[in-house]
CSV table of C-alpha atoms in Angstrom, one decimal:
chain,number,residue,atom,x,y,z
A,8,MET,CA,-17.7,1.5,13.4
A,9,SER,CA,-14.5,2.7,11.8
A,10,ASP,CA,-12.6,0.4,14.4
A,11,LEU,CA,-14.6,-2.8,13.2
A,12,LYS,CA,-14.1,-1.9,9.4
A,13,SER,CA,-10.1,-1.1,9.8
A,14,LYS,CA,-10.2,-5.0,11.8
A,15,PHE,CA,-12.2,-6.3,8.4
A,16,LEU,CA,-9.6,-4.8,6.5
A,17,ASP,CA,-6.7,-6.4,8.4
A,18,VAL,CA,-8.7,-9.8,7.3
A,19,TYR,CA,-8.7,-8.7,3.7
A,20,ALA,CA,-4.6,-8.1,3.6
A,21,VAL,CA,-4.3,-11.8,5.3
A,22,LEU,CA,-7.0,-13.9,3.1
A,23,LYS,CA,-5.0,-12.1,-0.1
A,24,SER,CA,-1.9,-13.5,1.1
A,25,GLU,CA,-3.1,-17.0,1.6
A,26,LEU,CA,-4.4,-16.7,-1.8
A,27,LEU,CA,-1.1,-15.4,-3.3
A,28,ASN,CA,0.7,-18.1,-1.5
A,29,ASP,CA,-1.7,-21.0,-2.2
A,30,PRO,CA,0.0,-24.2,-2.4
A,31,ASP,CA,-2.0,-25.8,-5.0
A,32,PHE,CA,-0.3,-23.5,-7.5
A,33,GLU,CA,3.4,-22.5,-8.6
A,34,PHE,CA,3.1,-18.7,-8.8
A,35,THR,CA,5.5,-16.9,-10.9
A,36,ASP,CA,6.3,-13.5,-10.1
A,37,ASP,CA,4.2,-12.4,-12.8
A,38,SER,CA,1.3,-13.9,-11.8
A,39,ARG,CA,1.4,-13.2,-8.1
A,40,GLN,CA,1.5,-9.5,-8.9
A,41,TRP,CA,-1.4,-9.7,-11.4
A,42,VAL,CA,-3.3,-11.4,-9.1
A,43,ASP,CA,-2.5,-9.0,-6.1
A,44,LYS,CA,-3.5,-5.9,-8.5
A,45,MET,CA,-6.0,-7.5,-9.5
A,46,LEU,CA,-7.7,-8.1,-6.1
A,47,ASP,CA,-6.9,-4.7,-4.7
A,48,TYR,CA,-8.4,-3.3,-8.0
A,49,ASN,CA,-12.1,-5.0,-7.5
A,50,VAL,CA,-12.4,-6.5,-4.2
A,51,PRO,CA,-12.0,-3.9,-1.2
A,52,GLY,CA,-13.0,-0.6,-3.3
A,53,GLY,CA,-16.5,-0.6,-2.4
A,54,LYS,CA,-18.9,0.6,0.0
A,55,LEU,CA,-18.3,-3.1,1.8
A,56,ASN,CA,-21.7,-3.2,3.5
A,57,ARG,CA,-22.5,-6.5,2.9
A,58,GLY,CA,-19.4,-8.3,4.4
A,59,LEU,CA,-19.6,-5.9,7.4
A,60,SER,CA,-23.2,-7.0,7.9
A,61,VAL,CA,-22.1,-10.8,8.5
A,62,ILE,CA,-20.4,-9.2,11.8
A,63,ASP,CA,-23.0,-7.3,12.9
A,64,SER,CA,-25.4,-9.7,12.2
A,65,TYR,CA,-23.5,-12.3,14.3
A,66,SER,CA,-23.1,-10.3,16.9
A,67,LEU,CA,-26.8,-9.7,17.3
A,68,LEU,CA,-27.4,-13.0,17.1
A,69,ASN,CA,-25.3,-13.2,20.0
A,70,ASP,CA,-27.5,-10.8,22.2
A,71,GLY,CA,-23.9,-8.1,20.8
A,72,ARG,CA,-22.2,-9.4,23.3
A,73,GLU,CA,-18.1,-8.6,22.6
A,74,LEU,CA,-17.0,-11.3,20.4
A,75,THR,CA,-13.9,-13.0,20.7
A,76,SER,CA,-10.8,-12.3,18.3
A,77,GLU,CA,-11.3,-15.9,16.4
A,78,GLU,CA,-15.2,-15.2,16.1
A,79,ILE,CA,-14.5,-11.5,14.5
A,80,PHE,CA,-11.8,-13.1,12.6
A,81,GLN,CA,-14.2,-15.8,11.1
A,82,ALA,CA,-17.4,-14.0,10.5
A,83,SER,CA,-15.1,-11.3,8.6
A,84,ALA,CA,-13.8,-14.2,6.4
A,85,LEU,CA,-17.4,-14.6,5.3
A,86,GLY,CA,-18.1,-11.6,4.8
A,87,TRP,CA,-15.1,-11.1,2.7
A,88,CYS,CA,-16.5,-14.3,0.9
A,89,ILE,CA,-19.7,-12.4,0.1
A,90,GLU,CA,-17.1,-9.0,-1.2
A,91,TRP,CA,-15.1,-11.4,-3.5
A,92,LEU,CA,-19.0,-12.7,-5.0
A,93,GLN,CA,-19.7,-9.4,-5.3
A,94,ALA,CA,-16.5,-8.5,-7.5
A,95,TYR,CA,-16.8,-11.3,-9.2
A,96,PHE,CA,-20.4,-10.7,-10.6
A,97,LEU,CA,-19.4,-6.8,-11.1
A,98,VAL,CA,-16.4,-7.7,-13.4
A,99,LEU,CA,-18.5,-9.8,-15.7
A,100,ASP,CA,-21.8,-7.8,-15.2
A,101,ASP,CA,-19.2,-4.1,-16.3
A,102,ILE,CA,-18.3,-6.5,-19.9
A,103,MET,CA,-21.9,-7.7,-20.4
A,104,ASP,CA,-22.9,-3.9,-19.9
A,105,ASN,CA,-20.1,-2.7,-21.9
A,106,SER,CA,-19.9,-0.1,-18.6
A,107,HIS,CA,-16.9,2.6,-18.7
A,108,THR,CA,-16.6,3.3,-14.9
A,109,ARG,CA,-17.3,1.6,-11.5
A,110,ARG,CA,-16.7,2.9,-8.2
A,111,GLY,CA,-15.3,6.5,-9.7
A,112,GLN,CA,-12.9,4.4,-11.7
A,113,PRO,CA,-12.3,2.6,-14.8
A,114,CYS,CA,-13.7,-0.8,-14.8
A,115,TRP,CA,-11.0,-3.2,-14.7
A,116,TYR,CA,-11.8,-4.9,-18.5
A,117,LYS,CA,-11.3,-1.3,-19.3
A,118,LEU,CA,-7.3,-0.8,-17.9
A,119,PRO,CA,-5.1,-1.0,-21.1
A,120,LYS,CA,-3.3,-4.6,-20.3
A,121,VAL,CA,-6.7,-6.0,-19.1
A,122,GLY,CA,-9.3,-6.4,-21.5
A,123,MET,CA,-10.7,-9.8,-21.8
A,124,ILE,CA,-8.1,-11.1,-19.4
A,125,ALA,CA,-11.0,-9.7,-17.2
A,126,VAL,CA,-13.3,-13.0,-18.1
A,127,ASN,CA,-11.0,-15.5,-16.5
A,128,ASP,CA,-10.1,-12.9,-13.7
A,129,GLY,CA,-13.9,-13.2,-12.7
A,130,ILE,CA,-13.2,-16.8,-12.8
A,131,LEU,CA,-10.6,-16.7,-10.6
A,132,LEU,CA,-12.3,-14.8,-8.1
A,133,ARG,CA,-15.3,-17.3,-7.7
A,134,ASN,CA,-12.9,-19.8,-6.9
A,135,HIS,CA,-11.0,-17.9,-4.5
A,136,ILE,CA,-14.3,-18.1,-2.4
A,137,THR,CA,-14.0,-21.9,-2.1
A,138,ARG,CA,-10.1,-21.4,-1.2
A,139,ILE,CA,-11.3,-19.3,1.8
A,140,LEU,CA,-14.0,-21.6,3.1
A,141,LYS,CA,-11.8,-24.7,2.6
A,142,ASN,CA,-8.9,-22.5,4.9
A,143,HIS,CA,-11.1,-21.3,7.5
A,144,PHE,CA,-14.3,-23.2,7.5
A,145,ARG,CA,-13.6,-27.3,6.7
A,146,ALA,CA,-13.2,-28.2,9.9
A,147,LYS,CA,-16.5,-26.8,10.7
A,148,PRO,CA,-20.2,-28.9,11.1
A,149,TYR,CA,-21.4,-26.2,8.9
A,150,TYR,CA,-18.8,-26.5,5.8
A,151,VAL,CA,-21.0,-28.3,3.4
A,152,ASP,CA,-23.9,-25.7,4.5
A,153,LEU,CA,-21.8,-22.9,3.5
A,154,LEU,CA,-20.7,-24.4,0.4
A,155,ASP,CA,-24.2,-25.0,-0.5
A,156,LEU,CA,-25.0,-21.6,0.4
A,157,PHE,CA,-22.9,-19.6,-1.8
A,158,ASN,CA,-23.7,-22.4,-4.4
A,159,GLU,CA,-27.1,-21.8,-4.4
A,160,VAL,CA,-26.8,-17.9,-3.9
A,161,GLU,CA,-24.7,-17.7,-6.9
A,162,PHE,CA,-26.9,-19.6,-9.3
A,163,GLN,CA,-30.0,-17.2,-8.2
A,164,THR,CA,-28.1,-14.0,-8.6
A,165,ALA,CA,-26.8,-15.1,-12.4
A,166,SER,CA,-30.2,-16.6,-13.4
A,167,GLY,CA,-31.4,-12.8,-12.4
A,168,GLN,CA,-29.1,-11.5,-14.2
A,169,MET,CA,-30.1,-13.6,-17.2
A,170,ILE,CA,-33.4,-12.5,-17.4
A,171,ASP,CA,-31.7,-8.9,-17.0
A,172,LEU,CA,-30.2,-9.6,-19.8
A,173,ILE,CA,-33.1,-11.3,-22.0
A,174,THR,CA,-35.4,-8.7,-20.9
A,175,THR,CA,-33.6,-5.5,-21.6
A,176,LEU,CA,-31.9,-6.4,-25.0
A,177,VAL,CA,-30.4,-3.3,-26.6
A,178,GLY,CA,-30.8,-4.6,-29.9
A,179,GLU,CA,-34.6,-4.2,-29.4
A,180,LYS,CA,-36.0,-2.1,-27.2
A,181,ASP,CA,-39.2,-3.1,-26.4
A,182,LEU,CA,-41.2,-1.7,-23.5
A,183,SER,CA,-43.9,-4.1,-23.3
A,184,LYS,CA,-41.6,-6.5,-21.9
A,185,TYR,CA,-41.3,-4.3,-18.7
A,186,SER,CA,-43.6,-4.6,-15.9
A,187,LEU,CA,-43.9,-5.6,-12.3
A,188,PRO,CA,-43.7,-8.9,-11.8
A,189,ILE,CA,-40.9,-9.0,-14.4
A,190,HIS,CA,-39.0,-6.0,-12.4
A,191,ARG,CA,-39.4,-7.8,-8.8
A,192,ARG,CA,-37.9,-11.0,-10.3
A,193,ILE,CA,-35.0,-9.8,-11.6
A,194,VAL,CA,-34.3,-7.7,-8.6
A,195,GLN,CA,-35.4,-10.6,-6.1
A,196,TYR,CA,-32.6,-12.8,-8.2
A,197,LYS,CA,-30.1,-10.6,-9.0
A,198,THR,CA,-29.8,-8.4,-6.0
A,199,ALA,CA,-31.8,-9.3,-3.0
A,200,TYR,CA,-30.6,-13.1,-2.0
A,201,TYR,CA,-26.7,-12.0,-2.4
A,202,SER,CA,-27.2,-8.2,-0.7
A,203,PHE,CA,-29.5,-9.4,1.9
A,204,TYR,CA,-30.4,-13.1,2.2
A,205,LEU,CA,-26.5,-14.4,2.4
A,206,PRO,CA,-25.1,-11.9,5.1
A,207,VAL,CA,-27.6,-13.0,7.6
A,208,ALA,CA,-27.2,-17.0,6.4
A,209,CYS,CA,-23.6,-16.7,7.1
A,210,ALA,CA,-24.0,-15.2,10.5
A,211,LEU,CA,-27.1,-17.8,11.1
A,212,LEU,CA,-24.9,-21.0,10.1
A,213,MET,CA,-21.6,-19.6,11.8
A,214,ALA,CA,-23.9,-19.3,15.0
A,215,GLY,CA,-25.0,-22.9,14.6
A,216,ASP,CA,-28.5,-22.4,13.5
A,217,ASN,CA,-30.3,-24.5,10.3
A,218,LEU,CA,-31.4,-22.6,7.6
A,219,ASP,CA,-34.2,-24.4,6.7
A,220,LYS,CA,-35.8,-23.4,9.9
A,221,HIS,CA,-35.0,-19.7,8.9
A,222,VAL,CA,-37.6,-19.5,5.7
A,223,ASP,CA,-39.6,-16.8,7.1
A,224,VAL,CA,-36.2,-14.5,8.0
A,225,LYS,CA,-35.1,-15.3,4.3
A,226,ASN,CA,-38.7,-14.0,3.1
A,227,ILE,CA,-38.6,-10.8,5.1
A,228,LEU,CA,-35.0,-10.1,4.1
A,229,ILE,CA,-35.7,-10.8,0.4
A,230,GLU,CA,-38.7,-8.0,0.6
A,231,MET,CA,-36.1,-5.5,2.1
A,232,GLY,CA,-33.5,-6.1,-0.9
A,233,ILE,CA,-36.8,-5.6,-3.5
A,234,TYR,CA,-37.5,-2.5,-1.1
A,235,PHE,CA,-33.7,-1.4,-1.6
A,236,GLN,CA,-33.7,-1.8,-5.2
A,237,VAL,CA,-37.1,-0.1,-5.5
A,238,GLN,CA,-35.5,2.9,-3.4
A,239,ASP,CA,-32.3,2.7,-5.7
A,240,ASP,CA,-34.7,3.1,-8.8
A,241,TYR,CA,-36.2,6.2,-7.6
A,242,LEU,CA,-33.1,7.7,-6.6
A,243,ASP,CA,-31.4,7.3,-9.9
A,244,CYS,CA,-33.9,9.6,-11.1
A,245,PHE,CA,-35.1,12.0,-8.4
A,246,ALA,CA,-32.0,12.3,-5.9
A,247,ASP,CA,-29.3,15.4,-6.0
A,248,PRO,CA,-26.4,13.9,-8.0
A,249,GLU,CA,-24.1,15.6,-5.2
A,250,VAL,CA,-25.8,13.1,-2.2
A,251,LEU,CA,-26.0,10.2,-4.3
A,252,GLY,CA,-22.4,10.4,-5.4
A,253,LYS,CA,-23.2,9.7,-9.3
A,254,ILE,CA,-25.3,11.2,-12.1
A,255,GLY,CA,-28.2,8.6,-12.7
A,256,THR,CA,-28.3,7.2,-16.1
A,257,ASP,CA,-31.2,4.2,-15.9
A,258,ILE,CA,-33.9,6.4,-18.7
A,259,GLN,CA,-30.9,6.4,-21.4
A,260,ASP,CA,-29.8,2.8,-20.4
A,261,PHE,CA,-33.3,1.7,-21.2
A,262,LYS,CA,-33.0,0.0,-17.4
A,263,CYS,CA,-36.3,-1.8,-16.3
A,264,SER,CA,-36.4,0.2,-13.3
A,265,TRP,CA,-39.8,0.4,-11.1
A,266,LEU,CA,-40.3,4.2,-11.9
A,267,VAL,CA,-40.7,3.1,-16.0
A,268,VAL,CA,-43.0,0.1,-15.0
A,269,LYS,CA,-44.9,2.2,-12.9
A,270,ALA,CA,-45.4,5.0,-15.6
A,271,LEU,CA,-46.5,2.2,-17.7
A,272,GLU,CA,-49.0,1.4,-15.3
A,273,LEU,CA,-50.3,4.6,-14.9
A,274,CYS,CA,-50.2,6.5,-17.7
A,275,ASN,CA,-52.8,7.4,-20.6
A,276,GLU,CA,-52.3,6.1,-24.6
A,277,GLU,CA,-50.5,9.5,-25.2
A,278,GLN,CA,-48.2,9.3,-22.1
A,279,LYS,CA,-47.3,5.7,-23.0
A,280,LYS,CA,-46.6,7.3,-26.8
A,281,LEU,CA,-44.3,9.7,-25.4
A,282,LEU,CA,-42.5,6.6,-23.4
A,283,TYR,CA,-42.0,4.7,-26.1
A,284,GLU,CA,-40.4,7.1,-28.1
A,285,ASN,CA,-37.8,8.6,-25.6
A,286,TYR,CA,-37.1,5.6,-23.2
A,287,GLY,CA,-33.3,4.3,-23.5
A,288,LYS,CA,-32.2,7.4,-25.6
A,289,ASP,CA,-28.8,9.1,-24.5
A,290,ASN,CA,-30.4,12.7,-25.7
A,291,PRO,CA,-31.2,15.5,-23.0
A,292,GLU,CA,-34.3,16.1,-24.4
A,293,CYS,CA,-35.8,12.7,-24.8
A,294,ILE,CA,-34.5,12.4,-20.7
A,295,ALA,CA,-36.3,15.7,-20.1
A,296,LYS,CA,-38.9,14.5,-21.2
A,297,ILE,CA,-39.4,11.3,-19.8
A,298,LYS,CA,-38.3,12.9,-16.5
A,299,ALA,CA,-40.8,15.4,-17.0
A,300,LEU,CA,-43.8,13.0,-17.6
A,301,TYR,CA,-42.5,11.1,-14.2
A,302,ASN,CA,-43.3,14.5,-12.4
A,303,ASP,CA,-47.0,14.5,-14.6
A,304,LEU,CA,-47.6,11.5,-13.1
A,305,LYS,CA,-46.7,11.9,-9.8
A,306,LEU,CA,-44.3,9.2,-9.3
A,307,GLU,CA,-42.4,10.8,-6.4
A,308,GLU,CA,-45.6,10.7,-4.1
A,309,VAL,CA,-46.2,6.7,-6.0
A,310,PHE,CA,-43.2,5.9,-4.3
A,311,LEU,CA,-43.1,7.4,-0.8
A,312,GLU,CA,-46.4,5.8,-0.3
A,313,TYR,CA,-44.8,2.7,-1.5
A,314,GLU,CA,-42.1,3.0,0.6
A,315,LYS,CA,-44.6,3.9,3.8
A,316,LYS,CA,-46.4,0.4,2.9
A,317,SER,CA,-43.0,-1.2,2.8
A,318,TYR,CA,-42.0,0.1,6.1
A,319,GLU,CA,-44.7,-1.1,7.8
A,320,LYS,CA,-45.3,-4.2,6.1
A,321,LEU,CA,-41.4,-4.9,7.5
A,322,THR,CA,-42.0,-4.0,10.7
A,323,SER,CA,-45.0,-6.1,11.7
A,324,SER,CA,-43.4,-9.1,9.5
A,325,ILE,CA,-40.5,-8.7,11.6
A,326,ALA,CA,-42.1,-7.9,15.1
A,327,ALA,CA,-44.1,-11.2,14.7
A,328,HIS,CA,-40.9,-13.4,14.5
A,329,PRO,CA,-40.1,-15.1,17.6
A,330,SER,CA,-36.8,-14.4,18.4
A,331,LYS,CA,-35.6,-11.4,19.6
A,332,ALA,CA,-31.9,-11.2,18.4
A,333,VAL,CA,-33.0,-12.4,15.0
A,334,GLN,CA,-35.5,-9.1,15.4
A,335,ALA,CA,-32.4,-7.7,16.0
A,336,VAL,CA,-30.7,-8.2,13.0
A,337,LEU,CA,-33.4,-7.4,10.8
A,338,HIS,CA,-34.1,-4.4,12.1
A,339,SER,CA,-30.2,-3.2,12.0
A,340,PHE,CA,-30.8,-4.2,8.3
A,341,LEU,CA,-33.9,-2.0,7.9
A,342,GLY,CA,-32.5,1.0,9.9
A,343,LYS,CA,-29.8,1.2,7.1
A,344,ILE,CA,-32.1,1.6,4.6
A,345,TYR,CA,-35.3,3.3,5.5
A,346,LYS,CA,-35.6,6.6,4.1
A,347,ARG,CA,-31.9,6.9,2.5
A,348,GLN,CA,-30.7,9.4,0.4
A,349,LYS,CA,-27.9,7.6,-1.1
């Protein structure tokens, strides 16, 4: 895997070099240095799971045979398009959320010389995706399908972000807006499409498949993405920060978390009053009261039951798929997230 990751990072260097020498724009030294630094700061810094899973999925769709260097390059290029998409979302997301840090360093817009230039950088990151696709896939029969796919998933993600923003308006903290269907809808559109469906859809297109024939695969991956986010919500509160690598802040950030939605569903009137009075306050006493309430409501057990049922439902859906290669792709995704600790 480390060998694959180093090959993947080599492709990043190639794509970046092409973008910094794009013939459709006359770069000055300053502008080239700016984009160079901006890309290095925002694109390759994460775990790269989404990007790497395009290569992984494409290999499994080809029954695990050894891929040619050209296939590895193309699957990597598509993987990087997803990482670029993620960078574009996160750069703008951090501004909207007024966040301070991302991946253990200051958010891009928080750097002294950046500020609101980050908005334009976000737009540039989005435009880089279509440049990469044009440079490497224009001659492919599935080129238009790739463009459609990225456009569609971007639309779904931005729409999910909108629901999240208008539901969690900081100025008017209103827990009555939070419910399981709203949580599900935010997660489905904001996270599941681009994190779970998009990498597999890229691999399917590369393998010559028609996405319209794989609606069942999309549905399974969306369910997986929702399960993944529920895990995230659970870990934010219950995981050891040392293992998780960060201190959870969903309670004080007034997040529409699965835990608070479940708490609202299960609590009595007195507990509901406690929730309304303390949720979303950046005060250690208020946070402790919410955590104590979560324990009283046995949310850890509720989550473990949810996890068990989700896993059973997903494995039976995967087993029902007619293609063994597609089953392998789906099992690979599920295996990476089931019972994860971080």
